Short mmCIF file of C-alpha atoms and ligand atoms in Angstrom, two decimals:
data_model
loop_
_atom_site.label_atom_id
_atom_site.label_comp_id
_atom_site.label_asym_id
_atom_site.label_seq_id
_atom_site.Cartn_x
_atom_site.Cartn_y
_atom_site.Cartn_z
CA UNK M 245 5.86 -57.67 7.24
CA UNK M 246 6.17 -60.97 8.17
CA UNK M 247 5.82 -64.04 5.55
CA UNK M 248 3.38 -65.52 7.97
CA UNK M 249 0.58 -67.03 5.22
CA UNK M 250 -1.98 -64.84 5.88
CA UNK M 251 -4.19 -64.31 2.66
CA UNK M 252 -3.88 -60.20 2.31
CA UNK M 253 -4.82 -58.51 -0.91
CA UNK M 254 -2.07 -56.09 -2.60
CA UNK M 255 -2.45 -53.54 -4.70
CA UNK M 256 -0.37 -51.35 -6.96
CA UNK M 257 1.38 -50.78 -10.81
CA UNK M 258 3.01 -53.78 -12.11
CA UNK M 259 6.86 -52.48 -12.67
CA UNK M 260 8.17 -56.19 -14.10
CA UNK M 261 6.92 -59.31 -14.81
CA UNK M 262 9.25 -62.25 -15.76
CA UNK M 263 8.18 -65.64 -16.82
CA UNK M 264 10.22 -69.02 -16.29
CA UNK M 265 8.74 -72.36 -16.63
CA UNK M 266 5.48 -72.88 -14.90
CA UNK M 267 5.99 -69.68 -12.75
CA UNK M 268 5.31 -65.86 -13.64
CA UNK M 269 6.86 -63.23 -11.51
CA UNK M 270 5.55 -59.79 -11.28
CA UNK M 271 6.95 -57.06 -9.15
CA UNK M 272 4.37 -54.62 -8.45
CA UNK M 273 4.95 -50.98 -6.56
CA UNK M 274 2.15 -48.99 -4.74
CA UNK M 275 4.64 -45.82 -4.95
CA UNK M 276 4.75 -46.38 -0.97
CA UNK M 277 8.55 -47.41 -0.70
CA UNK M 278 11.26 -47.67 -3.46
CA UNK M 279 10.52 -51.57 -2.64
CA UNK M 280 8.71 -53.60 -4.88
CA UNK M 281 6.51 -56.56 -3.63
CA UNK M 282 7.31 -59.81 -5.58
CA UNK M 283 3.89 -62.41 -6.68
CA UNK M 284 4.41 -65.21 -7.65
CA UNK M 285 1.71 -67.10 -9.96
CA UNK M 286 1.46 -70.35 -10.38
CA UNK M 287 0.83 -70.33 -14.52
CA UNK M 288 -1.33 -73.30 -13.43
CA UNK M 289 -3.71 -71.52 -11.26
CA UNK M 290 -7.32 -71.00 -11.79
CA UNK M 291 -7.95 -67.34 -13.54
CA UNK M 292 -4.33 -67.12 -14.98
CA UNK M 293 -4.85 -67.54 -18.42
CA UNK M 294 -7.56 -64.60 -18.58
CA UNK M 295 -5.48 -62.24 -17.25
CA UNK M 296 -1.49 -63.01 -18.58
CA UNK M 297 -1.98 -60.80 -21.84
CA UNK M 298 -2.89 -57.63 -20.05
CA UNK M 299 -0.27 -58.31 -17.12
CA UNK M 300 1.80 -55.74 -18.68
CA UNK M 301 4.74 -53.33 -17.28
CA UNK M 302 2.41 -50.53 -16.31
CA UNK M 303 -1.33 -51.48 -16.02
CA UNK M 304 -2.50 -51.89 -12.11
CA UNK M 305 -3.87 -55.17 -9.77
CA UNK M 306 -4.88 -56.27 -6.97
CA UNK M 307 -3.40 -59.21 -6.19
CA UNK M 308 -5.11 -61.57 -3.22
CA UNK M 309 -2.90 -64.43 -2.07
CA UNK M 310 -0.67 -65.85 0.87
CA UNK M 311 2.06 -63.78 2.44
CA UNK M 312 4.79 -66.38 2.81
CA UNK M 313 9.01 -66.21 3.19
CA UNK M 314 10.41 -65.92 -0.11
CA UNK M 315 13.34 -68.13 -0.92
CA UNK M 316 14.55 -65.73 -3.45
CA UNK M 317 17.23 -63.19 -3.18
CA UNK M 318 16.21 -59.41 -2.70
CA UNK M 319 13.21 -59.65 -0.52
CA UNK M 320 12.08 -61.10 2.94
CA UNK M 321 8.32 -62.02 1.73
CA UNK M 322 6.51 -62.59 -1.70
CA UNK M 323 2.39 -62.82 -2.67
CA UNK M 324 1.76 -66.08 -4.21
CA UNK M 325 -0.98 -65.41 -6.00
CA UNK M 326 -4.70 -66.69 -5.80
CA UNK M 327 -6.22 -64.24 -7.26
CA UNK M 328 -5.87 -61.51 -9.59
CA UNK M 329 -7.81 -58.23 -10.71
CA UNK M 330 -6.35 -56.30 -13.45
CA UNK M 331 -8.14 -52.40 -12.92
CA UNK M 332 -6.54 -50.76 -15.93
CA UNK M 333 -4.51 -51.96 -18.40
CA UNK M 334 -1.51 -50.32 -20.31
CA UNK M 335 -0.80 -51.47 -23.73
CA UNK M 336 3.27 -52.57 -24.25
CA UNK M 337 3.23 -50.94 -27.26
CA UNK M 338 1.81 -47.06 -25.80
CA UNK M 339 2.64 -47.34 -22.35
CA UNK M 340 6.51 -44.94 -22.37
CA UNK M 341 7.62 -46.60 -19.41
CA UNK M 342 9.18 -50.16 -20.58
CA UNK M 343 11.69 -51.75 -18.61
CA UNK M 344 14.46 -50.07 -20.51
CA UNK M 345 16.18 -47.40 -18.73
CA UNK M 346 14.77 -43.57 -19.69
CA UNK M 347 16.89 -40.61 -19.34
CA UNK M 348 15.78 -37.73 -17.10
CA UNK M 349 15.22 -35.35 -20.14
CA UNK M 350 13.09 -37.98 -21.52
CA UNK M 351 11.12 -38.49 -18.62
CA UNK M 352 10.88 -34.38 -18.11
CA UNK M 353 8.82 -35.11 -21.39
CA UNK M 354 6.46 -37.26 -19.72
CA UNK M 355 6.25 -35.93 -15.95
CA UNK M 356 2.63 -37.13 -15.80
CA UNK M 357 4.03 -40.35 -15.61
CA UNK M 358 7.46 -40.19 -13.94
CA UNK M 359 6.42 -40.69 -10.33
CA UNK M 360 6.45 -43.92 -11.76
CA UNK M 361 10.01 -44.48 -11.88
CA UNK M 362 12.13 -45.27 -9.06
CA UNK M 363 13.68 -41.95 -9.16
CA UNK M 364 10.97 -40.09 -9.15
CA UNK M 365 8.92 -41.70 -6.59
CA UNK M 366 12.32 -41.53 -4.18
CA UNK M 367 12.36 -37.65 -4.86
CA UNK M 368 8.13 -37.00 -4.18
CA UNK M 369 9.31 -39.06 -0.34
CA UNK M 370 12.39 -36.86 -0.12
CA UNK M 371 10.58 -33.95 -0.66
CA UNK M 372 7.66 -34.71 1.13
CA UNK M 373 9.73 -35.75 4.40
CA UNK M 374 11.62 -32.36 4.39
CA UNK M 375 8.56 -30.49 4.01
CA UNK M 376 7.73 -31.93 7.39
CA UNK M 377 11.29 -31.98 8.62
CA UNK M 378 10.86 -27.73 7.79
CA UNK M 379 7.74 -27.22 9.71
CA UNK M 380 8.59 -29.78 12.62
CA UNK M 381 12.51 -27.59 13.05
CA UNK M 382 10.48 -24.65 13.19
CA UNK M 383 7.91 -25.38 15.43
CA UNK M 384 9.74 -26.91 17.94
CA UNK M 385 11.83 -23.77 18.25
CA UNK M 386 8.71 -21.79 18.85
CA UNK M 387 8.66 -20.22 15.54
CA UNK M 388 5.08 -18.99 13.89
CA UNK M 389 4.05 -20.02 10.44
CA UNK M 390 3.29 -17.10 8.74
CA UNK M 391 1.58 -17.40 4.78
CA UNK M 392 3.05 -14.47 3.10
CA UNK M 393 0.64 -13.55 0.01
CA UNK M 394 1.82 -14.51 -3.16
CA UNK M 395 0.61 -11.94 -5.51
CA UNK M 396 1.86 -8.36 -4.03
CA UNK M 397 2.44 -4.71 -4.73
CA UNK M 398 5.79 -4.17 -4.09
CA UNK M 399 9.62 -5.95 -5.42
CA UNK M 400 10.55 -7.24 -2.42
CA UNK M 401 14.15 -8.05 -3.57
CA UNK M 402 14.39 -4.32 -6.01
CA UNK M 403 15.98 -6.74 -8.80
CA UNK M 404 13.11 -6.19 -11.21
CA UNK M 405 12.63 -10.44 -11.60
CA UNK M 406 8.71 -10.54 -11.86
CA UNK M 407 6.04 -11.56 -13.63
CA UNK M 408 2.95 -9.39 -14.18
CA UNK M 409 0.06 -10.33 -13.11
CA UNK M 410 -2.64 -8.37 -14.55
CA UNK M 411 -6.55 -8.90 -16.07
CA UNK M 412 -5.84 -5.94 -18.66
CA UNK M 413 -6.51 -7.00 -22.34
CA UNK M 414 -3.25 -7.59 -23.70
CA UNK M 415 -4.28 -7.23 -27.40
CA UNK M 416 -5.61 -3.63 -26.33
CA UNK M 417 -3.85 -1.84 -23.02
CA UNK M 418 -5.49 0.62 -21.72
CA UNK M 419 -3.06 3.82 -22.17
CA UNK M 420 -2.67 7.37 -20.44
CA UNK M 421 -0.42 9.46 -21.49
CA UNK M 422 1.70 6.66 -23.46
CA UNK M 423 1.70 4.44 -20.17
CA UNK M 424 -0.09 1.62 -19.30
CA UNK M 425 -3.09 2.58 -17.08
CA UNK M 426 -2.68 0.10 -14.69
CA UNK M 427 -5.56 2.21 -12.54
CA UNK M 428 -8.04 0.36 -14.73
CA UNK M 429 -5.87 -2.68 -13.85
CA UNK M 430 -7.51 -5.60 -11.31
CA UNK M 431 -6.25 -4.19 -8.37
CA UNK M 432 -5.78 -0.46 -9.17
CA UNK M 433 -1.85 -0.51 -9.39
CA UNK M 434 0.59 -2.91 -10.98
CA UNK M 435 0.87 -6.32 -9.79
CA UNK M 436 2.81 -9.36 -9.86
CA UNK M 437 3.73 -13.41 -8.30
CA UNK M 438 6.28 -12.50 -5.61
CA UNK M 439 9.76 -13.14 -5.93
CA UNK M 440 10.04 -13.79 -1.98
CA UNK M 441 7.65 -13.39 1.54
CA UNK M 442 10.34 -11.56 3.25
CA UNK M 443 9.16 -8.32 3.37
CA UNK M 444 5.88 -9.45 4.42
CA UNK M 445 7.85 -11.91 6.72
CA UNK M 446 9.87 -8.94 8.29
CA UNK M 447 6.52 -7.26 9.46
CA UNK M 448 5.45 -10.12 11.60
CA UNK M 449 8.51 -11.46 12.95
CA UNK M 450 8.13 -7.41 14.36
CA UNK M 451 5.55 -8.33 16.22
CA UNK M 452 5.88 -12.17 17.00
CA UNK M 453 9.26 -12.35 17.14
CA UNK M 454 10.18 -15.66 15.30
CA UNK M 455 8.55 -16.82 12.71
CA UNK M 456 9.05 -18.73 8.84
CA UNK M 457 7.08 -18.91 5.50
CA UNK M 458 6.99 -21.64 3.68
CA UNK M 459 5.94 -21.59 0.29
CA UNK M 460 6.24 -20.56 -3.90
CA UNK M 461 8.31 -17.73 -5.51
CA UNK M 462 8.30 -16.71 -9.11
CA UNK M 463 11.31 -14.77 -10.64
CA UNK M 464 11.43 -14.34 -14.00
CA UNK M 465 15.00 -14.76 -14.75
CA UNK M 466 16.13 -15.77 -17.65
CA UNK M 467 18.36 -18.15 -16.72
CA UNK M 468 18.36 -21.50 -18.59
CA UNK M 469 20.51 -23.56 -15.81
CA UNK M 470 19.95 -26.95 -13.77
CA UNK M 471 19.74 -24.56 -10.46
CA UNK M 472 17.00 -22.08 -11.23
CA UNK M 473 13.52 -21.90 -11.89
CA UNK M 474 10.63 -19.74 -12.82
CA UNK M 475 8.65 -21.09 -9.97
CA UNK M 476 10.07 -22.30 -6.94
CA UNK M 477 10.05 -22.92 -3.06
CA UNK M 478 11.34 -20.96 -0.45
CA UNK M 479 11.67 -21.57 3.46
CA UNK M 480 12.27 -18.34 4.70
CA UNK M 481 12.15 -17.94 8.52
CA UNK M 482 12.78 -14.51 10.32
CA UNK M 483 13.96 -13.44 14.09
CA UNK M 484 13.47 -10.62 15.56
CA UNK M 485 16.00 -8.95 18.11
CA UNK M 486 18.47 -11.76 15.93
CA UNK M 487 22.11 -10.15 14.47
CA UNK M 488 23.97 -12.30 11.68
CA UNK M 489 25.50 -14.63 13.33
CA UNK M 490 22.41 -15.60 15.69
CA UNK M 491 21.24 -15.91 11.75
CA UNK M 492 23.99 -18.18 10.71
CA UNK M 493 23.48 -20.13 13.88
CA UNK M 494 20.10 -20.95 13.53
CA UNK M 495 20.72 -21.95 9.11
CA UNK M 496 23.42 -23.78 9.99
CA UNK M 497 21.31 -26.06 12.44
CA UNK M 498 18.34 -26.39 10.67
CA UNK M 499 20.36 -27.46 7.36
CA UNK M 500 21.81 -30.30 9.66
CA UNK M 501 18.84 -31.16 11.42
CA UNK M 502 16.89 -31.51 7.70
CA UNK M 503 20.05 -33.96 6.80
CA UNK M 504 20.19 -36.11 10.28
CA UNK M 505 15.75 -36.03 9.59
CA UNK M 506 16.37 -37.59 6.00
CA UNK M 507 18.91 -40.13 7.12
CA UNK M 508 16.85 -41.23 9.62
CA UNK M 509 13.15 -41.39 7.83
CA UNK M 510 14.41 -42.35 4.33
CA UNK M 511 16.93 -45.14 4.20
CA UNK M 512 15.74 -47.16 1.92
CA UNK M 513 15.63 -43.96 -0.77
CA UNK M 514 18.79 -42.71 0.60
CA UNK M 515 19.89 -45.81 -0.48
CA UNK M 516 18.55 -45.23 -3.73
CA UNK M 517 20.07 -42.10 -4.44
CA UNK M 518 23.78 -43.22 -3.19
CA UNK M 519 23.76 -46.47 -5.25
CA UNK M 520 22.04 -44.96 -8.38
CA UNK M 521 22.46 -41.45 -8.35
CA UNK M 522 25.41 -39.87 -6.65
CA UNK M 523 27.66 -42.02 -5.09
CA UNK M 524 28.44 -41.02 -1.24
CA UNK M 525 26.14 -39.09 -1.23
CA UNK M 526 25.17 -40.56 2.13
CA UNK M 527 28.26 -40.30 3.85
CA UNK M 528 28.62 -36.75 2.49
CA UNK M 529 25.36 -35.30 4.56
CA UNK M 530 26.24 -37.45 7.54
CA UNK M 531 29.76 -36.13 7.45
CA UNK M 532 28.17 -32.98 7.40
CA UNK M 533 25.49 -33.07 9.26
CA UNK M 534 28.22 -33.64 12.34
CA UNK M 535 30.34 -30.58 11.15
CA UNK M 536 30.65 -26.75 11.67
CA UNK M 537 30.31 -25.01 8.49
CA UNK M 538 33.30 -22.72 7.48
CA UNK M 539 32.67 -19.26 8.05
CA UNK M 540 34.82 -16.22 5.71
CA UNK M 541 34.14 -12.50 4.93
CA UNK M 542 33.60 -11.93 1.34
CA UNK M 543 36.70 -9.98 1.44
CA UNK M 544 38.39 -13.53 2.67
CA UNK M 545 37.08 -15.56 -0.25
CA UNK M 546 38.03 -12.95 -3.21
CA UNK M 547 41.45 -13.13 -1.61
CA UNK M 548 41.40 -17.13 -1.52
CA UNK M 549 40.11 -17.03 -4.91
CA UNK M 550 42.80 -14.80 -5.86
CA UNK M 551 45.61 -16.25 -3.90
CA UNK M 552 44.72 -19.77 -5.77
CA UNK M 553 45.70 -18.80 -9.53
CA UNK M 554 43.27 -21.03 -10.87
CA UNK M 555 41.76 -19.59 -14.20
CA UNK M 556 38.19 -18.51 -13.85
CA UNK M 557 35.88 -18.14 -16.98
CA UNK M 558 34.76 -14.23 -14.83
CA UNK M 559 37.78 -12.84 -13.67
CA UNK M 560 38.27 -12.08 -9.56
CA UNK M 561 38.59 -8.53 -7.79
CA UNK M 562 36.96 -7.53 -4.80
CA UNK M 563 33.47 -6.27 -5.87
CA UNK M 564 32.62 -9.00 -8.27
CA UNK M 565 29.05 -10.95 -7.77
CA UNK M 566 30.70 -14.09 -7.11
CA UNK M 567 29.93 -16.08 -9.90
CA UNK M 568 28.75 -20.53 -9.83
CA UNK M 569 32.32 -21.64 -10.84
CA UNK M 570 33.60 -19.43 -7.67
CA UNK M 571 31.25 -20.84 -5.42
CA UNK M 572 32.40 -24.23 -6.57
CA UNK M 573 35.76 -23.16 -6.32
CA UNK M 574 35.51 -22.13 -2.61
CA UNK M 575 33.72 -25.36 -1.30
CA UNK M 576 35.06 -28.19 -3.14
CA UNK M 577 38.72 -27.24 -3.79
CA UNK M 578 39.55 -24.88 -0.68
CA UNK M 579 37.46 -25.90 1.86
CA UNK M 580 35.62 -29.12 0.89
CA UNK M 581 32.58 -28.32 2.73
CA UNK M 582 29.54 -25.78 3.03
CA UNK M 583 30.83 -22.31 3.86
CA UNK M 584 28.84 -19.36 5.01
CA UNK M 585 30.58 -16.07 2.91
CA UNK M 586 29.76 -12.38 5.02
CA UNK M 587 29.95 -8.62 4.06
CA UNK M 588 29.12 -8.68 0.47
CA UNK M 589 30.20 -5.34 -0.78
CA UNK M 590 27.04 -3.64 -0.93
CA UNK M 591 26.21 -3.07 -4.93
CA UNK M 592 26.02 -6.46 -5.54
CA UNK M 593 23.13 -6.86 -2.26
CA UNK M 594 19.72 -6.20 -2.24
CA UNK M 595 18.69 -2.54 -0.54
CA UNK M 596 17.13 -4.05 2.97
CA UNK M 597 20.66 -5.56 4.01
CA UNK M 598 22.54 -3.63 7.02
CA UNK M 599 24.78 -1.68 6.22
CA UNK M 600 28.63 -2.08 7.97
CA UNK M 601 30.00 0.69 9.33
CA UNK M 602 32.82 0.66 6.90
CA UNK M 603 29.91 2.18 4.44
CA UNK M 604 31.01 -0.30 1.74
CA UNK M 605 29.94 -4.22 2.76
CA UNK M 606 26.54 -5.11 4.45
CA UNK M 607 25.87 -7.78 6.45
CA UNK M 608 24.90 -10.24 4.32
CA UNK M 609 25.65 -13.73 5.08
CA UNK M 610 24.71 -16.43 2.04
CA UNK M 611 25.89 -20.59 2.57
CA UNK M 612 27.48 -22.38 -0.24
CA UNK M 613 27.32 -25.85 -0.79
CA UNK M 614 29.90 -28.31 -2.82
CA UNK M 615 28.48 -28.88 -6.06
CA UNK M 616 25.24 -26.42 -6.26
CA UNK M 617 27.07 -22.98 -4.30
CA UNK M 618 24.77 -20.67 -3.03
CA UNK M 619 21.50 -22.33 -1.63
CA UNK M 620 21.08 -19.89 1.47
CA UNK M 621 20.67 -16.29 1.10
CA UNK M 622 20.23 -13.57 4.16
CA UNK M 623 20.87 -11.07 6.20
CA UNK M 624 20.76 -9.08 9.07
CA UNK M 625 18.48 -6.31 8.21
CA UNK M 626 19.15 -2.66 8.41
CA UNK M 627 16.59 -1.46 11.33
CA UNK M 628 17.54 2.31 10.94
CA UNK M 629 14.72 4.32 9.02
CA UNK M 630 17.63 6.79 7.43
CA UNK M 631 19.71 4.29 6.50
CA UNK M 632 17.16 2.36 4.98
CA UNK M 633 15.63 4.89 2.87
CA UNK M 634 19.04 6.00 1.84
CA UNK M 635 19.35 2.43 0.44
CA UNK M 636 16.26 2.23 -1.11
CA UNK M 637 16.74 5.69 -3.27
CA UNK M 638 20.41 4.56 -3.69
CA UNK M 639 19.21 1.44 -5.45
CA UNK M 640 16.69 3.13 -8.18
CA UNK M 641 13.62 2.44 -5.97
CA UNK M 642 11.12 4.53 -4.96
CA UNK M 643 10.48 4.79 -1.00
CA UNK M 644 6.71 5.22 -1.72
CA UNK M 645 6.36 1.76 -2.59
CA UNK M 646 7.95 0.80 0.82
CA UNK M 647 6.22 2.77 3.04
CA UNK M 648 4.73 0.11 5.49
CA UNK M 649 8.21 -1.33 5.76
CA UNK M 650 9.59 1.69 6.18
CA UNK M 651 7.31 1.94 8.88
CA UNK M 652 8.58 -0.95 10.76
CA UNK M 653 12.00 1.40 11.58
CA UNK M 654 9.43 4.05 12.96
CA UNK M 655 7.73 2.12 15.34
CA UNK M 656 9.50 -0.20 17.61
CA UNK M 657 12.36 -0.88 15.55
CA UNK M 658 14.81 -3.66 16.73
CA UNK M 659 17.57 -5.51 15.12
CA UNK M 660 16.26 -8.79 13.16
CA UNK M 661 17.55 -11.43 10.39
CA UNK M 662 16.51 -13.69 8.26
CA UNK M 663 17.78 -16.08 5.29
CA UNK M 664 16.14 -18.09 2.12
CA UNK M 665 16.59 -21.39 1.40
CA UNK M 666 15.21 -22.67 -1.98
CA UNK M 667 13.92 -25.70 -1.23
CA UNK M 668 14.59 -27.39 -4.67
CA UNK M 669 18.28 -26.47 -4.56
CA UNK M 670 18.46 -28.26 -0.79
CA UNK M 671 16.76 -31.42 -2.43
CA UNK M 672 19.12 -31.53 -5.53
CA UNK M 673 21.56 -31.24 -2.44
CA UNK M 674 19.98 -34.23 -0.08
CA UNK M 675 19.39 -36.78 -2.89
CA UNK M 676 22.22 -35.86 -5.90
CA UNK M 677 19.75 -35.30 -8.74
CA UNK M 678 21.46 -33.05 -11.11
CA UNK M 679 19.11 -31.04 -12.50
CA UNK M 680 16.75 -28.87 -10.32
CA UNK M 681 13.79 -29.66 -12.71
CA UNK M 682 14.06 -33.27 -11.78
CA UNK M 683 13.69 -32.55 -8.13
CA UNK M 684 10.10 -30.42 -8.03
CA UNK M 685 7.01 -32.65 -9.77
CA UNK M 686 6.42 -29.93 -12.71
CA UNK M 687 9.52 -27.18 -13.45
CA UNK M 688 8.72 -24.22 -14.99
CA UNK M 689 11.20 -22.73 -16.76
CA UNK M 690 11.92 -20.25 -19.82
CA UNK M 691 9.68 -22.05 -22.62
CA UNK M 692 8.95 -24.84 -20.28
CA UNK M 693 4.93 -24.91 -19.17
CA UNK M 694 3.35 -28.35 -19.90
CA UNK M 695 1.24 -29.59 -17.39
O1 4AD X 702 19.27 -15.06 -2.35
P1 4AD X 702 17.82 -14.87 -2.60
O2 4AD X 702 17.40 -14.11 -3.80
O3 4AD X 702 17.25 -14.21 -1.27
C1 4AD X 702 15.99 -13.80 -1.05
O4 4AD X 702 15.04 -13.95 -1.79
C2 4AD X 702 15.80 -13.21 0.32
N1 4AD X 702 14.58 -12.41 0.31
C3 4AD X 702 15.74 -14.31 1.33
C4 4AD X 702 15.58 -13.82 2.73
O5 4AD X 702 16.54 -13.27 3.27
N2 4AD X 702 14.43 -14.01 3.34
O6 4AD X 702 17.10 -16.30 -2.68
C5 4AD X 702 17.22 -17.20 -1.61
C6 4AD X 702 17.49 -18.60 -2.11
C7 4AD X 702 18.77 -18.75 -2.90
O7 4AD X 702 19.88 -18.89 -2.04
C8 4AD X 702 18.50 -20.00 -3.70
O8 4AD X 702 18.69 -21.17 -2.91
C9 4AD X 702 17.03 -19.89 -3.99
O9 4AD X 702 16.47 -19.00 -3.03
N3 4AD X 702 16.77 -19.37 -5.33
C10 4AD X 702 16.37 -20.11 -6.37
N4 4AD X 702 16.09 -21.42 -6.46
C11 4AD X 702 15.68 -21.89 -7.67
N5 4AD X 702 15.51 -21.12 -8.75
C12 4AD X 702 15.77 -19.79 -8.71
N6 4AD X 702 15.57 -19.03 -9.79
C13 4AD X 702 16.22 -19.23 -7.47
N7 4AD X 702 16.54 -17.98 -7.05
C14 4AD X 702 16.87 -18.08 -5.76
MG1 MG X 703 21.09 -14.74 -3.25
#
């Protein structure tokens, strides 16, 4: 924009006003950039006195004046006002967003009205320029969006995590035999919001080869951290005729393609987050967006985490699930950058992972990242029917429920990977927000559900 004194009219949600002698200053936002556009009113102008009282922090104009150069620090152009339309007010003494500064709990309270905020409105553009970042990596690797359904039949990760979903009257269950007769149930058979599309996933990438979802999980965990959620995203792409490491390839370069994406299409929120919200944050992605991630067995990292004789809250031996203050451990005090840990020992993997020929690890590959740990989870997948059901019975589950992808070992079977990323966990990542509920517009969490 140029301050060239062309009469344009502006609109948006007054964030400041300041008045000096003669002159009122408002900075007003349209939720467009993190920058605000400075008018300038002339307290002497035509119109001014009916509008000043309601010209609060919060209520929203349209202001119509000239576009000219502003001689004040902090921006190339101002409005100076002609004319101004207040649309809706918001009373200084109701509206929760004063000038003051909030805290993020606070504003968790009131997440109608954060997008508001700087903060929030840098995390919605974030998030929305990964989104496309996702689908544009994807699709110009040839990969096919597939939409995975979201209410499903079957566990796909055999860890128990979900919530029902079910139009039986829960003051009065419908019983045989002591059990829940889920035959009278909406859908004939027990249902519930799926903890991942892999599954589903696995059956097309049999058939088209490459191909990603993109969309929500549910897992009812009851964990009460700033990492997890009831409800969140997942990217979760899958390659046929793919072992692990064409798998770690292809994570590793999308991660860095989503960072070099953001650096490029965000700046001025970039910005933002590095000044406000985690300082070097900026350098940190570029550093490793130009990087190769370390790559160590799981055996490796029990034996670094060993060899190091730092005190750990869960004691280390080889079979362990590794726990957050491991993964921490590993990337910001040994390495100091993302690593990608292999051959998990198989009971603490879910039952579709391949299994090594040592009989103990399977080839499991998940990437850590300095200050969050795990925010990539995958596999290659074990493409042996035997095997496979083995796994599934060895793990408590019944093969029944897995017949169809069971089926895909039958027919055709072919080696083939795939990974998660939770989406939320890479944004908390990108922009330095602590908590993961500050990074998706409404968190659900245990005995969190307003909105
Ligand atoms: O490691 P997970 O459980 O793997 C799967 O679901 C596989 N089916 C993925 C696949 O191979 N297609 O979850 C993958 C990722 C984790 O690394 C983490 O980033 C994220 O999903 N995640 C969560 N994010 C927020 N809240 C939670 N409760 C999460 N649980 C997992
Ligand atoms: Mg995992």
């Amino acid at each position: 924009m140029q301050g060239d004194g062309r009469v344009i009219p502006a609109e948006g949600w007054v964030r400041t006003r300041r008045d000096s002698k003669g002159v009122t200053f408002l900075e007003i936002n349209d939720g467009s950039t993190i920058k605000n556009l400075q008018v300038v009113i002339d307290q002497g102008f035509g119109g001014f006195d009916a509008v000043t009282a309601n010209l609060t922090t919060g209520s929203s104009v349209v202001v119509t004046g000239k576009l000219i150069a502003s001689p004040g620090q902090g921006q190339a152009v101002e409005i100076a006002a002609e004319s101004i339309e207040i649309l809706g007010t918001a009373p200084v003494d109701e509206f929760p967003l004063q000038k003051k500064k909030h805290s993020f709990e606070f504003l968790r309270e009131i997440a109608h009205i954060r997008p508001r905020t700087n903060s929030f409105g840098a995390v919605a553009r974030v998030r929305n320029a990964m989104s496309f970042a996702i689908h544009s990596f994807f699709q110009e690797r040839g990969f096919i969006y597939v939409h995975t359904p979201i209410i499903t039949g079957s566990d796909a990760e055999g860890a128990g995590e979900m919530f029902q979903v079910t139009t039986l009257p829960l003051e009065k269950v419908p019983l045989v035999e002591g059990r829940v007769d889920f035959g009278q149930d909406f859908f004939g058979k027990k249902a519930s919001l799926t903890v991942s599309g892999q599954l589903e996933g696995e059956t097309y990438a049999c058939a088209l080869k490459n191909i990603y979802t993109f969309g929500p999980t549910f897992r009812a965990e009851n964990s009460n951290t700033s990492r997890h959620l009831a409800e969140f995203w997942m990217i979760e792409p899958e390659m046929a005729f793919c072992d692990i490491t064409g798998n770690m390839d292809i994570a590793e370069d999308f991660l860095k393609y989503i960072f070099a994406y953001v650096l490029e299409k965000c700046p001025d929120d970039m910005d933002f987050f590095d000044s406000r919200i985690s300082k070097g944050v900026i350098d940190n992605l570029r550093q490793i967006a130009g990087s190769s991630f370390k790559r160590i067995s799981y055996t490796e990292a029990v034996d670094q985490l060993q060899k190091s004789k730092a005190s750990f809250e869960f004691p280390v031996s080889w079979g362990i699930d590794l726990q957050s203050e491991h993964e921490k451990f590993l990337t910001e005090q040994i390495y100091r950058q993302p690593v990608i840990i292999t051959d998990y020992p198989k009971q603490i993997k879910a039952f579709y992972m391949k299994l090594n020929d040592d009989n103990d690890t399977v080839r499991a590959m998940d990437i850590l990242v300095p200050r969050l740990g795990e925010i990539v989870g995958g596999s290659e997948r074990e493409a042996d029917y035997d095997r496979l059901k083995n796994r599934i019975v060895e793990c408590g589950l019944n093969p029944d429920d897995y017949w169809w992808y069971l089926d895909l070992r039958r027919y055709g079977s072919v080696p083939h990977s795939g990974f998660g990323l939770g989406f939320e966990r890479l944004i908390q990542f990108v922009t330095g927000m602590q908590n993961i509920r500050d990074v998706i517009p409404y968190p659900r969490a245990v005995n969190t559900l307003e909105f």
